[in-house]
Each structure stands twice: as structure tokens, then as C-alpha cells.
PDB file of C-alpha atoms in Angstrom:
ATOM      1  CA  MET A  12      -8.318  -1.903  10.052  1.00  0.00           C
ATOM      2  CA  LEU A  13      -8.831  -1.440  13.763  1.00  0.00           C
ATOM      3  CA  ALA A  14      -8.091  -5.080  14.554  1.00  0.00           C
ATOM      4  CA  TYR A  15      -4.882  -4.821  12.407  1.00  0.00           C
ATOM      5  CA  ALA A  16      -3.804  -1.726  14.229  1.00  0.00           C
ATOM      6  CA  LEU A  17      -4.343  -3.448  17.558  1.00  0.00           C
ATOM      7  CA  ARG A  18      -2.255  -6.409  16.463  1.00  0.00           C
ATOM      8  CA  ARG A  19       0.533  -4.037  15.543  1.00  0.00           C
ATOM      9  CA  VAL A  20       0.338  -2.311  18.860  1.00  0.00           C
ATOM     10  CA  LEU A  21       0.466  -5.542  20.823  1.00  0.00           C
ATOM     11  CA  SER A  22       3.445  -6.981  18.796  1.00  0.00           C
ATOM     12  CA  ALA A  23       5.452  -3.826  19.540  1.00  0.00           C
ATOM     13  CA  ILE A  24       5.262  -4.187  23.325  1.00  0.00           C
ATOM     14  CA  PRO A  25       7.832  -6.917  23.522  1.00  0.00           C
ATOM     15  CA  VAL A  26      10.179  -4.974  21.244  1.00  0.00           C
ATOM     16  CA  ALA A  27       9.936  -1.963  23.582  1.00  0.00           C
ATOM     17  CA  LEU A  28      10.625  -3.911  26.603  1.00  0.00           C
ATOM     18  CA  ILE A  29      13.638  -5.481  25.032  1.00  0.00           C
ATOM     19  CA  ALA A  30      14.935  -2.140  23.923  1.00  0.00           C
ATOM     20  CA  VAL A  31      14.518  -0.499  27.488  1.00  0.00           C
ATOM     21  CA  THR A  32      16.082  -3.541  29.106  1.00  0.00           C
ATOM     22  CA  ALA A  33      19.117  -3.589  26.760  1.00  0.00           C
ATOM     23  CA  CYS A  34      19.744   0.209  27.160  1.00  0.00           C
ATOM     24  CA  PHE A  35      19.388   0.131  30.945  1.00  0.00           C
ATOM     25  CA  PHE A  36      22.023  -2.652  31.417  1.00  0.00           C
ATOM     26  CA  ILE A  37      24.286  -1.370  28.732  1.00  0.00           C
ATOM     27  CA  LEU A  38      24.432   2.150  30.537  1.00  0.00           C
ATOM     28  CA  ARG A  39      24.785   0.607  34.004  1.00  0.00           C
ATOM     29  CA  LEU A  40      27.626  -1.679  32.928  1.00  0.00           C
ATOM     30  CA  ALA A  41      29.630   1.074  30.943  1.00  0.00           C
ATOM     31  CA  PRO A  42      32.605   2.475  33.020  1.00  0.00           C
ATOM     32  CA  GLY A  43      32.001   5.486  35.029  1.00  0.00           C
ATOM     33  CA  GLY A  44      29.073   6.974  36.712  1.00  0.00           C
ATOM     34  CA  PRO A  45      27.145  10.207  37.031  1.00  0.00           C
ATOM     35  CA  PHE A  46      29.096  11.198  40.236  1.00  0.00           C
ATOM     36  CA  ASP A  47      32.631  10.564  38.808  1.00  0.00           C
ATOM     37  CA  ALA A  48      33.888  14.126  38.454  1.00  0.00           C
ATOM     38  CA  GLU A  49      37.406  15.386  38.256  1.00  0.00           C
ATOM     39  CA  ARG A  50      37.179  16.307  41.992  1.00  0.00           C
ATOM     40  CA  ALA A  51      36.409  13.290  44.079  1.00  0.00           C
ATOM     41  CA  LEU A  52      33.472  13.770  46.458  1.00  0.00           C
ATOM     42  CA  PRO A  53      33.669  12.765  50.161  1.00  0.00           C
ATOM     43  CA  ALA A  54      32.688   9.147  50.804  1.00  0.00           C
ATOM     44  CA  ASN A  55      29.604  10.197  52.866  1.00  0.00           C
ATOM     45  CA  ILE A  56      28.210  12.551  50.285  1.00  0.00           C
ATOM     46  CA  LEU A  57      28.848  10.014  47.531  1.00  0.00           C
ATOM     47  CA  ARG A  58      27.013   7.334  49.603  1.00  0.00           C
ATOM     48  CA  ASN A  59      24.169   9.618  50.218  1.00  0.00           C
ATOM     49  CA  LEU A  60      23.920  10.634  46.503  1.00  0.00           C
ATOM     50  CA  ARG A  61      23.884   6.925  45.433  1.00  0.00           C
ATOM     51  CA  ALA A  62      21.275   6.002  48.062  1.00  0.00           C
ATOM     52  CA  ALA A  63      19.020   8.948  46.730  1.00  0.00           C
ATOM     53  CA  TYR A  64      19.029   7.705  43.159  1.00  0.00           C
ATOM     54  CA  ASP A  65      18.828   4.016  44.232  1.00  0.00           C
ATOM     55  CA  LEU A  66      22.357   3.318  42.847  1.00  0.00           C
ATOM     56  CA  ASP A  67      23.367   1.506  46.152  1.00  0.00           C
ATOM     57  CA  GLN A  68      20.773  -1.286  45.175  1.00  0.00           C
ATOM     58  CA  PRO A  69      21.769  -4.362  43.340  1.00  0.00           C
ATOM     59  CA  LEU A  70      21.482  -3.944  39.569  1.00  0.00           C
ATOM     60  CA  ILE A  71      18.431  -6.120  39.091  1.00  0.00           C
ATOM     61  CA  VAL A  72      16.601  -4.225  41.835  1.00  0.00           C
ATOM     62  CA  GLN A  73      17.527  -1.004  40.075  1.00  0.00           C
ATOM     63  CA  TYR A  74      15.950  -2.259  36.851  1.00  0.00           C
ATOM     64  CA  PHE A  75      12.695  -3.260  38.255  1.00  0.00           C
ATOM     65  CA  LEU A  76      12.429  -0.046  40.277  1.00  0.00           C
ATOM     66  CA  TYR A  77      13.078   1.980  36.990  1.00  0.00           C
ATOM     67  CA  LEU A  78      10.682  -0.240  35.093  1.00  0.00           C
ATOM     68  CA  GLY A  79       7.889   0.311  37.734  1.00  0.00           C
ATOM     69  CA  ARG A  80       8.339   4.066  37.606  1.00  0.00           C
ATOM     70  CA  LEU A  81       8.352   4.093  33.778  1.00  0.00           C
ATOM     71  CA  LEU A  82       5.033   2.055  33.675  1.00  0.00           C
ATOM     72  CA  GLN A  83       3.586   4.991  35.627  1.00  0.00           C
ATOM     73  CA  GLY A  84       4.991   7.518  33.172  1.00  0.00           C
ATOM     74  CA  ASP A  85       7.727   8.654  35.456  1.00  0.00           C
ATOM     75  CA  LEU A  86      11.117   9.081  33.754  1.00  0.00           C
ATOM     76  CA  GLY A  87      12.727  10.027  36.969  1.00  0.00           C
ATOM     77  CA  PRO A  88      15.033  12.915  37.786  1.00  0.00           C
ATOM     78  CA  SER A  89      18.200  13.933  36.153  1.00  0.00           C
ATOM     79  CA  MET A  90      21.313  12.900  37.960  1.00  0.00           C
ATOM     80  CA  VAL A  91      23.416  15.651  36.641  1.00  0.00           C
ATOM     81  CA  VAL A  92      21.100  18.742  35.873  1.00  0.00           C
ATOM     82  CA  GLN A  93      20.024  19.829  39.335  1.00  0.00           C
ATOM     83  CA  ASP A  94      16.234  20.602  40.292  1.00  0.00           C
ATOM     84  CA  PHE A  95      15.185  19.156  36.837  1.00  0.00           C
ATOM     85  CA  THR A  96      13.348  15.937  35.987  1.00  0.00           C
ATOM     86  CA  VAL A  97      13.942  14.160  32.793  1.00  0.00           C
ATOM     87  CA  SER A  98      10.482  14.838  31.579  1.00  0.00           C
ATOM     88  CA  GLN A  99      10.999  18.677  32.125  1.00  0.00           C
ATOM     89  CA  LEU A 100      14.342  18.659  30.242  1.00  0.00           C
ATOM     90  CA  LEU A 101      12.700  16.706  27.393  1.00  0.00           C
ATOM     91  CA  ALA A 102       9.721  19.128  27.288  1.00  0.00           C
ATOM     92  CA  LEU A 103      12.165  21.925  26.797  1.00  0.00           C
ATOM     93  CA  GLY A 104      13.972  20.589  23.881  1.00  0.00           C
ATOM     94  CA  LEU A 105      11.360  18.329  22.218  1.00  0.00           C
ATOM     95  CA  PRO A 106       9.218  20.942  20.600  1.00  0.00           C
ATOM     96  CA  PHE A 107      12.282  22.291  18.670  1.00  0.00           C
ATOM     97  CA  SER A 108      13.670  18.867  17.710  1.00  0.00           C
ATOM     98  CA  ILE A 109      10.184  17.904  16.343  1.00  0.00           C
ATOM     99  CA  MET A 110       9.933  21.243  14.541  1.00  0.00           C
ATOM    100  CA  LEU A 111      13.345  20.639  13.059  1.00  0.00           C
ATOM    101  CA  GLY A 112      12.795  17.047  12.077  1.00  0.00           C
ATOM    102  CA  LEU A 113       9.275  17.471  10.575  1.00  0.00           C
ATOM    103  CA  THR A 114      10.386  20.495   8.420  1.00  0.00           C
ATOM    104  CA  ALA A 115      13.304  18.540   6.944  1.00  0.00           C
ATOM    105  CA  PHE A 116      10.872  15.476   6.477  1.00  0.00           C
ATOM    106  CA  VAL A 117       8.329  17.454   4.599  1.00  0.00           C
ATOM    107  CA  ILE A 118      10.881  19.193   2.331  1.00  0.00           C
ATOM    108  CA  ALA A 119      12.968  16.092   1.722  1.00  0.00           C
ATOM    109  CA  THR A 120       9.855  13.912   1.029  1.00  0.00           C
ATOM    110  CA  ALA A 121       8.531  16.448  -1.630  1.00  0.00           C
ATOM    111  CA  ILE A 122      11.924  16.849  -3.275  1.00  0.00           C
ATOM    112  CA  GLY A 123      12.646  13.127  -3.124  1.00  0.00           C
ATOM    113  CA  LEU A 124       9.275  12.199  -4.707  1.00  0.00           C
ATOM    114  CA  LEU A 125       9.620  14.762  -7.453  1.00  0.00           C
ATOM    115  CA  ALA A 126      13.304  14.044  -8.227  1.00  0.00           C
ATOM    116  CA  GLY A 127      12.492  10.142  -8.280  1.00  0.00           C
ATOM    117  CA  MET A 128       9.631  10.671 -10.824  1.00  0.00           C
ATOM    118  CA  VAL A 129      11.737  12.961 -12.960  1.00  0.00           C
ATOM    119  CA  ALA A 130      14.469  10.477 -12.994  1.00  0.00           C
ATOM    120  CA  ALA A 131      12.252   7.635 -14.000  1.00  0.00           C
ATOM    121  CA  VAL A 132      10.575   9.612 -16.693  1.00  0.00           C
ATOM    122  CA  THR A 133      13.789  10.670 -18.150  1.00  0.00           C
ATOM    123  CA  GLN A 134      15.583   7.210 -17.589  1.00  0.00           C
ATOM    124  CA  ASN A 135      19.089   7.092 -19.067  1.00  0.00           C
ATOM    125  CA  LYS A 136      19.009  10.724 -19.982  1.00  0.00           C
ATOM    126  CA  TRP A 137      21.118  13.656 -18.565  1.00  0.00           C
ATOM    127  CA  PRO A 138      18.491  14.593 -15.963  1.00  0.00           C
ATOM    128  CA  ASP A 139      18.535  11.174 -14.665  1.00  0.00           C
ATOM    129  CA  TYR A 140      22.289  11.149 -14.423  1.00  0.00           C
ATOM    130  CA  VAL A 141      22.516  14.521 -12.601  1.00  0.00           C
ATOM    131  CA  LEU A 142      19.888  13.399 -10.018  1.00  0.00           C
ATOM    132  CA  VAL A 143      21.660  10.041  -9.501  1.00  0.00           C
ATOM    133  CA  LEU A 144      24.921  12.008  -8.855  1.00  0.00           C
ATOM    134  CA  VAL A 145      23.345  14.236  -6.305  1.00  0.00           C
ATOM    135  CA  VAL A 146      21.590  11.395  -4.575  1.00  0.00           C
ATOM    136  CA  MET A 147      24.876   9.403  -4.313  1.00  0.00           C
ATOM    137  CA  ILE A 148      26.438  12.474  -2.503  1.00  0.00           C
ATOM    138  CA  GLY A 149      23.666  12.703  -0.106  1.00  0.00           C
ATOM    139  CA  VAL A 150      23.775   9.000   0.714  1.00  0.00           C
ATOM    140  CA  ILE A 151      27.548   8.539   0.967  1.00  0.00           C
ATOM    141  CA  VAL A 152      28.518  11.708   2.969  1.00  0.00           C
ATOM    142  CA  PRO A 153      27.675  11.417   6.646  1.00  0.00           C
ATOM    143  CA  ASN A 154      25.599  14.167   8.200  1.00  0.00           C
ATOM    144  CA  PHE A 155      28.251  15.234  10.786  1.00  0.00           C
ATOM    145  CA  LEU A 156      30.710  15.669   7.761  1.00  0.00           C
ATOM    146  CA  MET A 157      28.216  17.386   5.607  1.00  0.00           C
ATOM    147  CA  GLY A 158      27.325  19.687   8.399  1.00  0.00           C
ATOM    148  CA  SER A 159      30.899  20.770   8.998  1.00  0.00           C
ATOM    149  CA  LEU A 160      31.518  21.246   5.377  1.00  0.00           C
ATOM    150  CA  LEU A 161      28.434  23.545   4.917  1.00  0.00           C
ATOM    151  CA  GLN A 162      29.436  25.460   8.023  1.00  0.00           C
ATOM    152  CA  LEU A 163      32.951  26.056   6.586  1.00  0.00           C
ATOM    153  CA  VAL A 164      31.794  27.046   3.096  1.00  0.00           C
ATOM    154  CA  PHE A 165      28.520  29.107   3.681  1.00  0.00           C
ATOM    155  CA  GLY A 166      29.093  30.266   7.172  1.00  0.00           C
ATOM    156  CA  VAL A 167      32.873  31.035   7.301  1.00  0.00           C
ATOM    157  CA  TYR A 168      34.159  31.443   3.869  1.00  0.00           C
ATOM    158  CA  LEU A 169      31.095  32.971   1.949  1.00  0.00           C
ATOM    159  CA  LYS A 170      29.383  34.257   5.130  1.00  0.00           C
ATOM    160  CA  TRP A 171      25.832  33.748   3.437  1.00  0.00           C
ATOM    161  CA  LEU A 172      24.341  31.890   6.361  1.00  0.00           C
ATOM    162  CA  PRO A 173      24.936  31.671  10.133  1.00  0.00           C
ATOM    163  CA  ALA A 174      27.425  28.904  10.884  1.00  0.00           C
ATOM    164  CA  GLY A 175      25.637  27.984  14.056  1.00  0.00           C
ATOM    165  CA  GLY A 176      23.584  29.178  17.072  1.00  0.00           C
ATOM    166  CA  TRP A 177      19.859  30.031  17.143  1.00  0.00           C
ATOM    167  CA  ARG A 178      17.813  33.190  17.254  1.00  0.00           C
ATOM    168  CA  ALA A 179      14.133  32.842  17.763  1.00  0.00           C
ATOM    169  CA  GLY A 180      12.260  33.329  14.573  1.00  0.00           C
ATOM    170  CA  SER A 181      15.410  33.338  12.396  1.00  0.00           C
ATOM    171  CA  ILE A 182      14.872  31.060   9.300  1.00  0.00           C
ATOM    172  CA  ALA A 183      18.383  31.669   8.201  1.00  0.00           C
ATOM    173  CA  HIS A 184      19.600  29.643  11.276  1.00  0.00           C
ATOM    174  CA  LEU A 185      17.735  26.723  10.082  1.00  0.00           C
ATOM    175  CA  ILE A 186      18.657  26.467   6.484  1.00  0.00           C
ATOM    176  CA  LEU A 187      21.926  24.695   6.892  1.00  0.00           C
ATOM    177  CA  PRO A 188      20.642  22.247   9.686  1.00  0.00           C
ATOM    178  CA  ILE A 189      17.525  21.381   7.618  1.00  0.00           C
ATOM    179  CA  THR A 190      19.748  20.870   4.476  1.00  0.00           C
ATOM    180  CA  VAL A 191      22.114  18.428   6.344  1.00  0.00           C
ATOM    181  CA  LEU A 192      19.124  16.492   7.579  1.00  0.00           C
ATOM    182  CA  ALA A 193      16.936  16.603   4.420  1.00  0.00           C
ATOM    183  CA  TRP A 194      19.695  15.560   1.852  1.00  0.00           C
ATOM    184  CA  PRO A 195      20.069  11.981   2.726  1.00  0.00           C
ATOM    185  CA  HIS A 196      16.386  11.460   3.349  1.00  0.00           C
ATOM    186  CA  ALA A 197      15.444  12.981  -0.054  1.00  0.00           C
ATOM    187  CA  ALA A 198      18.183  10.954  -1.597  1.00  0.00           C
ATOM    188  CA  ARG A 199      16.864   7.592  -0.300  1.00  0.00           C
ATOM    189  CA  ILE A 200      13.286   8.616  -1.170  1.00  0.00           C
ATOM    190  CA  SER A 201      14.292   9.525  -4.758  1.00  0.00           C
ATOM    191  CA  ARG A 202      16.275   6.349  -5.240  1.00  0.00           C
ATOM    192  CA  LEU A 203      13.095   4.329  -4.035  1.00  0.00           C
ATOM    193  CA  MET A 204      10.716   6.396  -6.224  1.00  0.00           C
ATOM    194  CA  ARG A 205      12.734   6.015  -9.373  1.00  0.00           C
ATOM    195  CA  GLY A 206      13.109   2.362  -9.064  1.00  0.00           C
ATOM    196  CA  SER A 207       9.369   1.783  -8.212  1.00  0.00           C
ATOM    197  CA  MET A 208       8.165   4.217 -10.920  1.00  0.00           C
ATOM    198  CA  ILE A 209      10.285   2.593 -13.626  1.00  0.00           C
ATOM    199  CA  GLU A 210       8.913  -0.909 -12.567  1.00  0.00           C
ATOM    200  CA  VAL A 211       5.298   0.439 -12.737  1.00  0.00           C
ATOM    201  CA  LEU A 212       5.769   2.322 -16.031  1.00  0.00           C
ATOM    202  CA  GLY A 213       6.793  -0.949 -17.464  1.00  0.00           C
ATOM    203  CA  SER A 214       3.811  -2.819 -16.330  1.00  0.00           C
ATOM    204  CA  ASN A 215       1.031  -4.201 -18.540  1.00  0.00           C
ATOM    205  CA  TYR A 216      -1.665  -1.896 -17.497  1.00  0.00           C
ATOM    206  CA  VAL A 217       0.413   1.306 -17.985  1.00  0.00           C
ATOM    207  CA  ARG A 218       1.263   0.204 -21.510  1.00  0.00           C
ATOM    208  CA  THR A 219      -2.484  -0.616 -22.061  1.00  0.00           C
ATOM    209  CA  ALA A 220      -3.221   3.011 -20.789  1.00  0.00           C
ATOM    210  CA  ARG A 221      -0.663   4.627 -23.207  1.00  0.00           C
ATOM    211  CA  ALA A 222      -2.102   2.324 -26.073  1.00  0.00           C
ATOM    212  CA  LYS A 223      -5.564   3.869 -25.440  1.00  0.00           C
ATOM    213  CA  GLY A 224      -4.069   7.271 -26.146  1.00  0.00           C
ATOM    214  CA  LEU A 225      -3.576   8.693 -22.645  1.00  0.00           C
ATOM    215  CA  GLY A 226      -1.005  11.292 -22.222  1.00  0.00           C
ATOM    216  CA  GLN A 227       2.083  11.172 -19.912  1.00  0.00           C
ATOM    217  CA  ARG A 228       0.484  13.244 -17.231  1.00  0.00           C
ATOM    218  CA  LEU A 229      -2.746  11.288 -17.056  1.00  0.00           C
ATOM    219  CA  VAL A 230      -0.814   7.957 -16.970  1.00  0.00           C
ATOM    220  CA  LEU A 231       1.313   9.189 -14.118  1.00  0.00           C
ATOM    221  CA  ALA A 232      -1.568  10.610 -12.167  1.00  0.00           C
ATOM    222  CA  ARG A 233      -4.243   7.860 -12.662  1.00  0.00           C
ATOM    223  CA  HIS A 234      -2.094   4.646 -13.008  1.00  0.00           C
ATOM    224  CA  ALA A 235       1.472   5.157 -11.878  1.00  0.00           C
ATOM    225  CA  ILE A 236       1.924   7.204  -8.841  1.00  0.00           C
ATOM    226  CA  LYS A 237      -0.205   5.374  -6.254  1.00  0.00           C
ATOM    227  CA  PRO A 238       1.296   1.867  -6.835  1.00  0.00           C
ATOM    228  CA  ALA A 239       4.745   3.430  -7.096  1.00  0.00           C
ATOM    229  CA  LEU A 240       4.333   4.969  -3.699  1.00  0.00           C
ATOM    230  CA  ILE A 241       3.944   1.712  -1.849  1.00  0.00           C
ATOM    231  CA  PRO A 242       7.846   0.936  -1.275  1.00  0.00           C
ATOM    232  CA  VAL A 243       8.224   4.764  -0.607  1.00  0.00           C
ATOM    233  CA  VAL A 244       5.486   4.666   2.256  1.00  0.00           C
ATOM    234  CA  SER A 245       7.168   1.659   3.875  1.00  0.00           C
ATOM    235  CA  TYR A 246      10.232   3.811   4.129  1.00  0.00           C
ATOM    236  CA  LEU A 247       8.713   7.031   5.511  1.00  0.00           C
ATOM    237  CA  GLY A 248       8.251   5.791   9.034  1.00  0.00           C
ATOM    238  CA  PRO A 249      11.869   4.646   9.616  1.00  0.00           C
ATOM    239  CA  GLY A 250      12.902   7.749   7.494  1.00  0.00           C
ATOM    240  CA  LEU A 251      11.169  10.176   9.897  1.00  0.00           C
ATOM    241  CA  SER A 252      12.679   8.248  12.884  1.00  0.00           C
ATOM    242  CA  TYR A 253      16.103   8.714  11.215  1.00  0.00           C
ATOM    243  CA  LEU A 254      15.407  12.380  10.930  1.00  0.00           C
ATOM    244  CA  LEU A 255      14.336  12.779  14.448  1.00  0.00           C
ATOM    245  CA  THR A 256      17.148  10.716  15.997  1.00  0.00           C
ATOM    246  CA  GLY A 257      19.813  12.195  13.381  1.00  0.00           C
ATOM    247  CA  SER A 258      18.756  15.675  14.425  1.00  0.00           C
ATOM    248  CA  LEU A 259      20.484  14.855  17.896  1.00  0.00           C
ATOM    249  CA  ILE A 260      23.855  15.138  16.133  1.00  0.00           C
ATOM    250  CA  VAL A 261      23.025  18.011  13.820  1.00  0.00           C
ATOM    251  CA  GLU A 262      21.534  20.052  16.734  1.00  0.00           C
ATOM    252  CA  GLN A 263      24.964  19.516  18.686  1.00  0.00           C
ATOM    253  CA  ILE A 264      26.974  20.520  15.568  1.00  0.00           C
ATOM    254  CA  PHE A 265      24.917  23.823  14.898  1.00  0.00           C
ATOM    255  CA  GLY A 266      24.431  24.635  18.571  1.00  0.00           C
ATOM    256  CA  LEU A 267      20.675  24.410  18.362  1.00  0.00           C
ATOM    257  CA  PRO A 268      18.537  24.203  21.551  1.00  0.00           C
ATOM    258  CA  GLY A 269      16.851  20.784  20.922  1.00  0.00           C
ATOM    259  CA  ILE A 270      17.032  17.504  22.688  1.00  0.00           C
ATOM    260  CA  GLY A 271      20.487  16.834  21.106  1.00  0.00           C
ATOM    261  CA  LYS A 272      22.541  18.993  23.637  1.00  0.00           C
ATOM    262  CA  TYR A 273      20.831  17.308  26.550  1.00  0.00           C
ATOM    263  CA  PHE A 274      21.416  13.798  25.242  1.00  0.00           C
ATOM    264  CA  ILE A 275      25.031  14.294  24.242  1.00  0.00           C
ATOM    265  CA  ASN A 276      25.813  15.877  27.548  1.00  0.00           C
ATOM    266  CA  ALA A 277      23.946  13.213  29.395  1.00  0.00           C
ATOM    267  CA  ALA A 278      25.820  10.510  27.448  1.00  0.00           C
ATOM    268  CA  LEU A 279      29.201  12.025  28.339  1.00  0.00           C
ATOM    269  CA  ASN A 280      28.251  12.529  32.084  1.00  0.00           C
ATOM    270  CA  ARG A 281      26.601   9.246  32.399  1.00  0.00           C
ATOM    271  CA  ASP A 282      23.276  10.793  33.369  1.00  0.00           C
ATOM    272  CA  TYR A 283      21.459   7.585  33.291  1.00  0.00           C
ATOM    273  CA  GLY A 284      17.948   8.856  33.742  1.00  0.00           C
ATOM    274  CA  LEU A 285      18.206  11.368  31.008  1.00  0.00           C
ATOM    275  CA  VAL A 286      19.828   9.000  28.419  1.00  0.00           C
ATOM    276  CA  LEU A 287      17.203   6.277  29.175  1.00  0.00           C
ATOM    277  CA  GLY A 288      14.425   8.980  28.969  1.00  0.00           C
ATOM    278  CA  THR A 289      15.616  10.160  25.526  1.00  0.00           C
ATOM    279  CA  VAL A 290      15.792   6.600  24.396  1.00  0.00           C
ATOM    280  CA  VAL A 291      12.219   5.848  25.690  1.00  0.00           C
ATOM    281  CA  LEU A 292      10.926   8.918  24.078  1.00  0.00           C
ATOM    282  CA  TYR A 293      12.520   8.241  20.507  1.00  0.00           C
ATOM    283  CA  MET A 294      11.451   4.658  20.738  1.00  0.00           C
ATOM    284  CA  ALA A 295       7.796   5.487  21.468  1.00  0.00           C
ATOM    285  CA  LEU A 296       8.015   7.984  18.469  1.00  0.00           C
ATOM    286  CA  ILE A 297       9.528   5.359  16.213  1.00  0.00           C
ATOM    287  CA  LEU A 298       6.848   2.826  17.106  1.00  0.00           C
ATOM    288  CA  VAL A 299       4.048   5.258  16.528  1.00  0.00           C
ATOM    289  CA  LEU A 300       5.534   6.282  13.181  1.00  0.00           C
ATOM    290  CA  ASN A 301       5.878   2.814  12.119  1.00  0.00           C
ATOM    291  CA  LEU A 302       2.196   1.973  13.081  1.00  0.00           C
ATOM    292  CA  LEU A 303       1.085   4.953  11.106  1.00  0.00           C
ATOM    293  CA  VAL A 304       3.100   3.871   8.080  1.00  0.00           C
ATOM    294  CA  ASP A 305       1.693   0.201   8.432  1.00  0.00           C
ATOM    295  CA  LEU A 306      -1.685   1.660   8.450  1.00  0.00           C
ATOM    296  CA  ALA A 307      -1.023   3.793   5.358  1.00  0.00           C
ATOM    297  CA  TYR A 308       0.581   0.773   3.561  1.00  0.00           C
ATOM    298  CA  ALA A 309      -2.495  -1.345   4.263  1.00  0.00           C
ATOM    299  CA  TRP A 310      -4.646   1.443   2.817  1.00  0.00           C
ATOM    300  CA  LEU A 311      -2.559   1.632  -0.361  1.00  0.00           C
ATOM    301  CA  ASP A 312      -2.431  -2.159  -0.654  1.00  0.00           C
ATOM    302  CA  PRO A 313      -5.671  -3.820   0.927  1.00  0.00           C
ATOM    303  CA  LYS A 314      -4.066  -7.321   0.461  1.00  0.00           C
ATOM    304  CA  VAL A 315      -1.754  -6.351   3.472  1.00  0.00           C
ATOM    305  CA  ARG A 316      -4.627  -6.451   6.000  1.00  0.00           C
ATOM    306  CA  TYR A 317      -5.611 -10.076   5.254  1.00  0.00           C
ATOM    307  CA  ARG A 318      -2.121 -11.720   5.356  1.00  0.00           C
TER     308      ARG A 318
END
């Protein structure tokens, strides 16, 4: 298992380098810059600012300078937010973003697994049809539209929940954002679980277990759930990555104090350091999560380790 994990880590290094390189050059080649404000700066001040952030160097030199600092764990300073480094800004917003994403992940995974099993057991009956309808709504409607609709209905018209903002310790301010994040994730998991469970329930060993007189609960618990989880587990890593990155937009919609507000403002203001730092952070999270999912997949299906 250790050798398998080491191979996965080594194979992720080129992917990470390609992602950082692509993001760096796309940002630098995009129109505009961090010091292009409505009021033009004097030439000497602009020249000094560009020199302070190495923007006066050739593009390839800037790339290797950034890569060298990145290898030392230095994400650099923010070019727009004064007196803050990128690491400090990410440290301010990351705990809230992780809390929001993990809460939505746990809730969505539990609901998705349960809904998928219920839909599989009641295949082609009314609970299956209702769950499929709810699932399709979660998959089709994008989170920014879903967030706006929930704000309008429950925050403005009904006034049951806060439409936005954040107050420390207030669970009510988290209900709508978590719902927006969790719904598509739960929908995808339930679809995967339903299809996998239907296939497992139709397998020979499950029919044999039923023929021996085992009840439905014992068949599900002993023979069906674990093999049915294999395709679901393969989605959990990308699914959690989706929740963490999708929370950027949701945080902006609901005015929450996560990384989202820093990332969106940095992208609009061409804050190269903060945008790159956010991309590097989420890329590292995605690679770690995918590694954990691969290890879990190898545990569920030992044949994977020997391929």
C-alpha cells in the first residue's frame, strides 16, 4: 500500500507543475495588470512598483522566480491588498471555506447514499421517481442560479432565513449556502449509488444470499453495500474538490468570509500572486484528496493495487 501511495504522489508532480505553469502564463498574458486603476499612476511610481514585484523582468524570468519561491513554500505578497502576503490572506479565509465545504460534503454524502439505496431498492416505484426528479433538479440548475433563487424565496419573500452575510456562531446563516453546495453533490452520489446498487442487487451472489433465506437488510448490509460503494468512492475525491472550489462562488453570492471574496476580487483586480496562490492551494487539496480516494479504492478493491 505504501509503494502504491508513493507512485501516486510521484505521478502527481508533473500534473501540478503543468497546472501552475498554465495558470501563471494565462494570468500574465491576459489584458490588464494589478496597477491599472481608473486613475493612472505617475510613470516613476509605476516603474518602482513593477520593479518591486519583478514585473519589469522578462516573462520567463518572472516564471522561474515565482517557481523558485514556490518550491520554498513562499506564495509571495499580494499586489493589491497592502501589507498582507498571499499566505496570510489564505490563512484568514481558508478555515471558513473548509468548514463550509466539509459540512456540505458530509451532509450531501449521507443524503446521497441513503437516497441512492432507497431508489435502488424501490426501483420503478414512486419513491424512485420522486428521488430521480429531485436529483435532476440538483444536477441541472447551476449553483449561482440556485443560490439566487433560494435567497429570493427564503430570504426575501418568506423571510425564514438570512439572505446573506455572516454572524459568528449563527447556523441560520449557513443553511442556504450549505444547501446550494450540497444539493448537486448529493444528486450525483445518489445517481451513482442507485446505478451501482441496482447492478449489485442483480448479481449472482446476492440472488444466492436471498435464496438462502437472508432478509433484505442482511443482504444489503453484508453483501451489497460495500461493492456498491466502489464507484461512489471514486467520485468522492473530485466531489469534495468540487465543493471546495464551488464554495468560492457561493461565498461571493452569500457574502461569506471565506477565500471566495479574496479570489474573486483578486481575479478582477489582476492580483497575480493571490490568484496563483489560491490555485496552488486548491490544486494541492485536490491532489491530496484524490490520493486518499485512490487508497480507499484500493482498500475496497485489492485488485487495484496490483495493476
